[in-house]
Tab-separated table of C-alpha atoms in Angstrom:
chain	number	residue	atom	x	y	z
A	266	MET	CA	74.538	119.487	-243.672
A	267	LEU	CA	73.736	122.417	-241.240
A	268	VAL	CA	70.377	122.561	-239.566
A	269	GLU	CA	69.125	125.818	-237.946
A	270	SER	CA	68.442	125.555	-234.218
A	271	PRO	CA	64.777	125.462	-233.115
A	272	PRO	CA	65.207	127.824	-230.217
A	273	GLU	CA	66.573	130.413	-232.614
A	274	GLN	CA	63.340	130.056	-234.673
A	275	SER	CA	60.959	130.482	-231.782
A	276	ALA	CA	62.809	133.293	-229.915
A	277	ALA	CA	61.139	136.210	-231.639
A	278	PRO	CA	57.468	134.871	-231.465
A	279	VAL	CA	58.018	134.086	-227.722
A	280	ALA	CA	59.673	137.512	-227.029
A	281	ALA	CA	56.859	139.500	-228.658
A	282	PRO	CA	54.070	138.501	-226.322
A	283	ARG	CA	56.334	138.890	-223.287
A	284	ALA	CA	57.247	142.396	-224.404
A	285	ARG	CA	53.543	143.311	-224.866
A	286	HIS	CA	52.782	141.861	-221.521
A	287	GLY	CA	55.596	143.951	-219.963
A	288	ALA	CA	54.453	147.025	-221.627
A	289	ARG	CA	50.865	146.566	-220.451
A	290	THR	CA	51.966	145.897	-216.946
A	291	ALA	CA	54.118	149.036	-217.005
A	292	GLY	CA	51.294	150.964	-218.414
A	293	LEU	CA	48.856	149.806	-215.736
A	294	LEU	CA	51.383	150.835	-212.994
A	295	ALA	CA	51.680	154.239	-214.534
A	296	ALA	CA	47.850	154.618	-214.637
A	297	LEU	CA	47.739	153.613	-210.970
A	298	ALA	CA	50.339	156.369	-210.250
A	299	VAL	CA	48.203	158.896	-212.128
A	300	LEU	CA	45.103	157.835	-210.180
A	301	VAL	CA	46.855	158.273	-206.812
A	302	ALA	CA	48.059	161.713	-207.978
A	303	ILE	CA	44.477	162.813	-208.913
A	304	ALA	CA	43.042	161.438	-205.743
A	305	LEU	CA	45.518	163.423	-203.703
A	306	THR	CA	44.757	166.485	-205.873
A	307	SER	CA	41.027	165.870	-204.962
A	308	LEU	CA	41.800	165.826	-201.297
A	309	ALA	CA	43.757	169.140	-201.568
A	310	THR	CA	41.309	170.983	-203.748
A	311	GLY	CA	38.012	172.655	-202.861
A	312	ALA	CA	36.032	175.989	-202.768
A	313	LYS	CA	38.322	176.875	-199.734
A	314	ALA	CA	42.021	177.249	-200.409
A	315	MET	CA	43.966	175.278	-197.847
A	316	PRO	CA	47.660	174.752	-197.291
A	317	VAL	CA	49.098	171.284	-197.906
A	318	GLY	CA	50.099	171.009	-194.246
A	319	ASP	CA	46.435	171.544	-193.126
A	320	VAL	CA	45.273	168.859	-195.547
A	321	TRP	CA	47.858	166.488	-194.202
A	322	HIS	CA	46.774	167.279	-190.626
A	323	GLY	CA	43.215	166.669	-191.484
A	324	LEU	CA	44.000	163.314	-193.037
A	325	PHE	CA	46.184	161.774	-190.220
A	326	HIS	CA	46.002	164.084	-187.109
A	327	TYR	CA	42.241	165.078	-186.865
A	328	THR	CA	41.565	167.344	-183.979
A	329	GLY	CA	38.221	169.001	-184.990
A	330	THR	CA	39.616	172.228	-186.390
A	331	PRO	CA	37.548	173.860	-189.129
A	332	ASN	CA	40.119	172.682	-191.799
A	333	ASP	CA	40.166	169.219	-190.291
A	334	VAL	CA	36.419	169.005	-190.572
A	335	VAL	CA	36.507	170.066	-194.214
A	336	VAL	CA	39.160	167.486	-195.143
A	337	HIS	CA	37.808	164.616	-192.980
A	338	ASP	CA	34.030	165.176	-193.505
A	339	LEU	CA	33.830	166.409	-196.989
A	340	ARG	CA	36.885	165.772	-199.129
A	341	ILE	CA	37.695	162.274	-198.025
A	342	PRO	CA	34.124	160.922	-198.609
A	343	ARG	CA	33.954	162.777	-201.943
A	344	THR	CA	37.220	161.322	-203.095
A	345	LEU	CA	36.281	157.734	-201.962
A	346	LEU	CA	32.979	157.903	-203.586
A	347	GLY	CA	34.557	159.313	-206.766
A	348	LEU	CA	36.932	156.375	-206.788
A	349	MET	CA	34.243	153.667	-206.450
A	350	VAL	CA	31.701	155.351	-208.771
A	351	GLY	CA	34.207	155.928	-211.414
A	352	THR	CA	35.338	152.311	-211.312
A	353	GLY	CA	31.836	151.137	-211.492
A	354	LEU	CA	30.916	153.203	-214.454
A	355	GLY	CA	34.067	152.271	-216.364
A	356	LEU	CA	33.775	148.556	-215.684
A	357	SER	CA	29.994	148.574	-216.484
A	358	GLY	CA	30.688	150.320	-219.823
A	359	ALA	CA	33.467	147.881	-220.748
A	360	VAL	CA	31.312	144.826	-219.898
A	361	MET	CA	28.285	146.240	-221.798
A	362	GLN	CA	30.265	146.846	-224.911
A	363	ALA	CA	31.830	143.343	-224.858
A	364	LEU	CA	28.465	141.714	-224.082
A	365	THR	CA	26.510	143.439	-226.811
A	366	ARG	CA	29.545	143.662	-229.293
A	367	ASN	CA	28.397	147.234	-229.538
A	368	PRO	CA	31.009	149.938	-229.528
A	369	LEU	CA	28.334	152.546	-228.633
A	370	ALA	CA	27.200	150.624	-225.611
A	371	GLU	CA	27.305	152.705	-222.367
A	372	PRO	CA	25.060	152.802	-219.346
A	373	GLY	CA	23.933	156.322	-220.275
A	374	ILE	CA	23.410	155.709	-223.922
A	375	LEU	CA	21.580	152.384	-223.438
A	376	GLY	CA	19.222	153.971	-220.872
A	377	VAL	CA	20.368	152.128	-217.790
A	378	ASN	CA	21.251	155.285	-215.849
A	379	ALA	CA	18.013	156.976	-217.045
A	380	GLY	CA	16.070	153.908	-215.701
A	381	ALA	CA	17.777	154.135	-212.334
A	382	ALA	CA	17.125	157.964	-212.195
A	383	ALA	CA	13.466	157.551	-213.127
A	384	ALA	CA	12.942	154.968	-210.486
A	385	VAL	CA	14.498	157.391	-207.805
A	386	VAL	CA	12.475	160.340	-208.994
A	387	SER	CA	9.356	158.347	-208.761
A	388	ALA	CA	10.233	157.086	-205.261
A	389	ILE	CA	10.861	160.680	-204.018
A	390	SER	CA	7.816	162.257	-205.702
A	391	PHE	CA	5.136	159.499	-205.197
A	392	LEU	CA	6.390	157.538	-202.209
A	393	GLY	CA	8.119	160.021	-200.106
A	394	VAL	CA	11.472	158.163	-200.106
A	395	THR	CA	14.230	160.473	-198.815
A	396	SER	CA	17.079	158.222	-197.682
A	397	LEU	CA	19.913	156.912	-199.757
A	398	SER	CA	19.131	153.396	-198.611
A	399	GLY	CA	15.705	153.854	-200.195
A	400	PHE	CA	17.202	155.431	-203.381
A	401	LEU	CA	19.623	152.524	-203.675
A	402	TRP	CA	17.002	149.723	-204.057
A	403	TYR	CA	14.743	151.741	-206.404
A	404	ALA	CA	17.755	152.753	-208.523
A	405	LEU	CA	18.859	149.004	-208.817
A	406	GLY	CA	15.313	147.961	-209.754
A	407	GLY	CA	15.000	150.680	-212.416
A	408	ALA	CA	18.469	149.851	-213.860
A	409	ALA	CA	17.485	146.160	-214.071
A	410	LEU	CA	14.086	146.852	-215.679
A	411	VAL	CA	15.365	149.130	-218.302
A	412	SER	CA	18.193	146.717	-219.107
A	413	VAL	CA	15.649	143.926	-219.817
A	414	VAL	CA	13.421	146.258	-221.713
A	415	VAL	CA	16.183	147.564	-224.006
A	416	TYR	CA	17.428	144.005	-224.638
A	417	VAL	CA	13.962	142.865	-225.569
A	418	LEU	CA	13.202	145.846	-227.835
A	419	GLY	CA	16.727	145.399	-229.442
A	420	GLY	CA	15.682	141.924	-230.684
A	421	SER	CA	16.821	139.755	-227.707
A	422	ARG	CA	19.173	137.082	-229.067
A	423	SER	CA	18.968	138.596	-232.501
A	424	ALA	CA	19.929	141.989	-231.347
A	425	THR	CA	22.293	144.015	-233.324
A	426	PRO	CA	24.521	146.923	-232.177
A	427	VAL	CA	22.223	149.348	-234.151
A	428	ARG	CA	18.922	148.005	-232.664
A	429	LEU	CA	20.258	148.172	-229.163
A	430	ALA	CA	21.533	151.660	-229.580
A	431	LEU	CA	18.261	152.763	-231.039
A	432	ALA	CA	16.269	151.080	-228.275
A	433	GLY	CA	18.488	152.487	-225.581
A	434	THR	CA	18.332	155.973	-227.101
A	435	ALA	CA	14.559	155.859	-227.306
A	436	ALA	CA	14.294	154.549	-223.706
A	437	SER	CA	16.629	157.171	-222.390
A	438	PHE	CA	14.816	160.049	-224.163
A	439	ALA	CA	11.436	158.846	-222.871
A	440	LEU	CA	12.592	158.452	-219.276
A	441	THR	CA	14.364	161.836	-219.310
A	442	GLY	CA	11.023	163.457	-220.482
A	443	TYR	CA	9.308	161.601	-217.573
A	444	ILE	CA	11.888	162.794	-215.036
A	445	ASN	CA	11.494	166.439	-216.159
A	446	ALA	CA	7.726	166.185	-216.184
A	447	VAL	CA	7.720	164.835	-212.586
A	448	GLN	CA	10.130	167.559	-211.409
A	449	LEU	CA	8.002	170.284	-213.013
A	450	MET	CA	4.903	169.027	-211.298
A	451	ASP	CA	6.487	168.445	-207.968
A	452	SER	CA	8.453	171.489	-206.695
A	453	LYS	CA	9.727	169.543	-203.638
A	454	ALA	CA	11.233	166.829	-205.844
A	455	LEU	CA	12.725	169.499	-208.143
A	456	ASP	CA	14.496	171.069	-205.115
A	457	LYS	CA	15.808	167.732	-203.895
A	458	LEU	CA	16.947	166.494	-207.317
A	459	ARG	CA	18.187	169.589	-209.178
A	460	PHE	CA	21.884	168.745	-208.360
A	461	TRP	CA	21.492	164.974	-208.279
A	462	THR	CA	20.070	164.695	-211.775
A	463	VAL	CA	23.014	166.278	-213.420
A	464	GLY	CA	25.420	164.065	-211.605
A	465	SER	CA	27.360	165.277	-208.523
A	466	LEU	CA	29.823	164.232	-205.903
A	467	ALA	CA	29.205	167.370	-203.879
A	468	THR	CA	26.720	165.781	-201.395
A	469	ALA	CA	28.912	162.742	-200.605
A	470	ASN	CA	29.457	161.730	-197.046
A	471	MET	CA	30.713	158.598	-195.206
A	472	GLU	CA	27.218	157.291	-194.844
A	473	THR	CA	26.799	157.282	-198.591
A	474	VAL	CA	30.108	155.663	-199.091
A	475	ARG	CA	29.202	152.913	-196.538
A	476	GLN	CA	25.883	152.192	-198.154
A	477	VAL	CA	26.901	151.850	-201.800
A	478	ALA	CA	30.427	150.354	-201.216
A	479	PRO	CA	29.150	146.701	-200.902
A	480	PHE	CA	27.252	146.928	-204.290
A	481	LEU	CA	30.074	148.684	-206.109
A	482	LEU	CA	32.828	146.577	-204.717
A	483	ALA	CA	30.984	143.379	-205.295
A	484	GLY	CA	30.088	144.339	-208.847
A	485	ALA	CA	33.632	145.445	-209.607
A	486	ALA	CA	35.106	142.166	-208.311
A	487	VAL	CA	32.764	140.022	-210.403
A	488	ALA	CA	33.308	142.250	-213.525
A	489	LEU	CA	37.088	141.739	-213.304
A	490	LEU	CA	36.491	138.018	-213.309
A	491	LEU	CA	34.590	138.096	-216.620
A	492	GLY	CA	37.530	138.821	-218.810
A	493	ARG	CA	38.242	135.270	-219.967
A	494	PRO	CA	34.494	134.346	-220.772
A	495	LEU	CA	33.929	137.662	-222.524
A	496	ASN	CA	37.190	136.898	-224.631
A	497	ALA	CA	35.590	133.704	-225.665
A	498	MET	CA	32.217	135.290	-226.535
A	499	ALA	CA	34.015	137.737	-228.791
A	500	MET	CA	34.968	134.904	-231.030
A	501	GLY	CA	31.321	133.942	-231.756
A	502	ASP	CA	28.822	131.744	-229.858
A	503	ASP	CA	29.791	128.514	-231.565
A	504	THR	CA	33.526	128.983	-230.937
A	505	ALA	CA	32.870	130.122	-227.287
A	506	ARG	CA	30.820	126.966	-226.795
A	507	ALA	CA	33.645	124.765	-228.195
A	508	LEU	CA	36.069	126.547	-225.749
A	509	GLY	CA	33.912	125.554	-222.801
A	510	ALA	CA	32.241	129.066	-222.080
A	511	ASN	CA	28.733	128.980	-220.635
A	512	LEU	CA	27.056	131.670	-222.565
A	513	THR	CA	23.910	131.989	-220.603
A	514	ARG	CA	25.673	132.228	-217.319
A	515	THR	CA	28.123	134.778	-218.651
A	516	ARG	CA	25.289	136.945	-220.125
A	517	VAL	CA	23.211	136.751	-216.868
A	518	THR	CA	26.237	137.417	-214.704
A	519	ALA	CA	27.187	140.437	-216.897
A	520	MET	CA	23.651	141.894	-216.753
A	521	VAL	CA	23.682	141.491	-212.954
A	522	VAL	CA	27.103	143.172	-212.782
A	523	ILE	CA	25.887	146.158	-214.912
A	524	THR	CA	22.770	146.567	-212.775
A	525	LEU	CA	24.729	146.592	-209.566
A	526	LEU	CA	27.355	149.013	-210.759
A	527	CYS	CA	24.976	151.389	-212.651
A	528	GLY	CA	22.236	151.262	-210.050
A	529	ALA	CA	24.546	151.966	-207.086
A	530	ALA	CA	26.526	154.658	-208.838
A	531	THR	CA	23.375	156.447	-209.981
A	532	ALA	CA	21.684	156.192	-206.533
A	533	ALA	CA	24.809	157.789	-204.966
A	534	CYS	CA	25.617	160.555	-207.453
A	535	GLY	CA	22.985	160.731	-210.083
A	536	PRO	CA	23.277	159.897	-213.780
A	537	ILE	CA	26.841	160.591	-214.941
A	538	THR	CA	27.337	159.754	-218.637
A	539	PHE	CA	30.218	159.114	-221.064
A	540	ILE	CA	32.700	157.648	-218.460
A	541	GLY	CA	31.751	154.153	-219.581
A	542	LEU	CA	31.910	155.071	-223.192
A	543	MET	CA	35.187	157.044	-223.412
A	544	VAL	CA	37.535	154.936	-221.085
A	545	PRO	CA	37.085	151.444	-222.654
A	546	HIS	CA	37.680	152.854	-226.091
A	547	LEU	CA	40.814	154.815	-225.002
A	548	VAL	CA	42.033	151.634	-223.334
A	549	ARG	CA	41.681	149.372	-226.322
A	550	THR	CA	43.952	151.634	-228.417
A	551	PHE	CA	46.964	150.377	-226.405
A	552	THR	CA	45.807	147.116	-224.781
A	553	GLY	CA	44.020	145.538	-227.864
A	554	PRO	CA	40.824	143.590	-227.488
A	555	ASP	CA	41.856	141.285	-224.594
A	556	MET	CA	39.051	142.000	-222.065
A	557	ARG	CA	41.332	141.093	-219.099
A	558	TRP	CA	43.514	144.091	-219.757
A	559	VAL	CA	40.601	146.264	-220.911
A	560	LEU	CA	38.754	145.670	-217.568
A	561	ALA	CA	41.876	146.182	-215.538
A	562	TYR	CA	42.754	149.497	-217.187
A	563	SER	CA	39.153	150.708	-217.110
A	564	ALA	CA	39.079	150.112	-213.337
A	565	VAL	CA	41.966	152.468	-212.970
A	566	LEU	CA	41.471	155.122	-215.588
A	567	SER	CA	37.689	155.519	-215.086
A	568	PRO	CA	37.956	156.863	-211.492
A	569	ALA	CA	41.022	159.025	-212.646
A	570	LEU	CA	38.820	160.667	-215.230
A	571	LEU	CA	35.810	161.110	-213.007
A	572	LEU	CA	37.895	162.650	-210.161
A	573	GLY	CA	39.807	164.728	-212.660
A	574	ALA	CA	36.589	166.093	-213.992
A	575	ASP	CA	35.327	166.774	-210.410
A	576	VAL	CA	38.520	168.607	-209.563
A	577	LEU	CA	38.278	170.679	-212.769
A	578	GLY	CA	34.572	171.509	-211.871
A	579	ARG	CA	35.820	172.842	-208.459
A	580	ILE	CA	38.543	175.013	-209.965
A	581	VAL	CA	36.986	176.651	-213.041
A	582	THR	CA	34.211	178.403	-211.233
A	583	ARG	CA	35.732	178.797	-207.750
A	584	PRO	CA	34.274	179.621	-205.232
A	585	ALA	CA	31.294	178.196	-206.943
A	586	GLU	CA	31.210	174.696	-208.319
A	587	LEU	CA	30.499	172.968	-211.697
A	588	GLN	CA	28.971	169.606	-211.154
A	589	VAL	CA	30.970	166.665	-212.380
A	590	GLY	CA	28.110	165.379	-214.674
A	591	ILE	CA	28.222	168.619	-216.553
A	592	VAL	CA	31.987	168.456	-216.992
A	593	THR	CA	31.856	164.883	-218.176
A	594	ALA	CA	29.140	165.707	-220.710
A	595	LEU	CA	30.957	168.606	-222.059
A	596	VAL	CA	34.127	166.426	-222.628
A	597	GLY	CA	32.200	163.426	-223.713
A	598	GLY	CA	30.111	164.981	-226.404
A	599	PRO	CA	32.970	165.729	-228.832
A	600	VAL	CA	34.539	162.334	-227.988
A	601	PHE	CA	31.298	160.565	-228.802
A	602	ILE	CA	31.021	162.429	-232.134
A	603	TYR	CA	34.679	161.273	-232.911
A	604	LEU	CA	33.921	157.711	-232.144
A	605	VAL	CA	30.814	157.720	-234.349
A	606	ARG	CA	32.831	159.087	-237.200
A	607	ARG	CA	35.593	156.502	-236.914
A	608	LYS	CA	35.536	153.928	-239.817
A	609	ARG	CA	36.801	151.146	-237.599
A	610	MET	CA	34.312	151.773	-234.817
A	611	ALA	CA	32.166	148.743	-235.653
A	612	GLN	CA	35.101	146.315	-235.505
A	613	LEU	CA	34.725	145.701	-231.842
């Protein structure tokens, strides 16, 4: 009597996960290549047309010529800040969606960015704060406060995706009204914030990069470590506990990460929306729900999207410039409508 060989029976099931892993790895490498290409395009693009040789000279052979100054003092900080802020926004959106099990969760939609912006506006108008170091701490505090308020209004532990979305939207609208009111009453604040409030990388410099880098890099590093516990939480609280996940620690850590990333990004560039909403959804279409891959891809594709939008804003109205927050809003609006209309959207 012939018996089938066990290795032949298990070959296909084993090969499939390996093939998926290989495809995901190859896709991530391709995404990194795209990010590098967009970053180089950002260095070579601006209001002033510049030969590639001059860009190269400004990057590696700085001598103080006008073109060297443009590349070294303006385009390099702008690109570095775009890379860090884009990564922070994408990771915070992915973590927020996994934490709340809400496919609509995003720092802008849940009011976190608005909270950071309202705190900065208040600091400028009422306390006379003018430095980025001052903005940073107020932005972090505002982001943390609004996160807690939205979580409480949404029902705390009994929060549902709909409740959180409604609470976040209400908080965002209220804070946006407050920001507009303060700016109208204080012309000096309006002058200082008219570009910042729409989201911009135009004022980036190396001092800005140095001040926000510790917060953005620390938040991104911790976010990338949350993939496994967030995967466990996706199976439900009881199953997650059975698997050994510490739910309270995971939730607190995730909220700290979201506050660090959103607060620092908003302090540096102003409130930029839709990055944290669009990229994780796009990523899940080819990685599946595994948060380890969702976070990795979001960390690469989010800065690519932000820098791409910034480059587009520099090109379409040259020699003027369209702020990156406006470009992402114009792109993100239709994408948001599409996501809302998807029948499978709630199956996060």
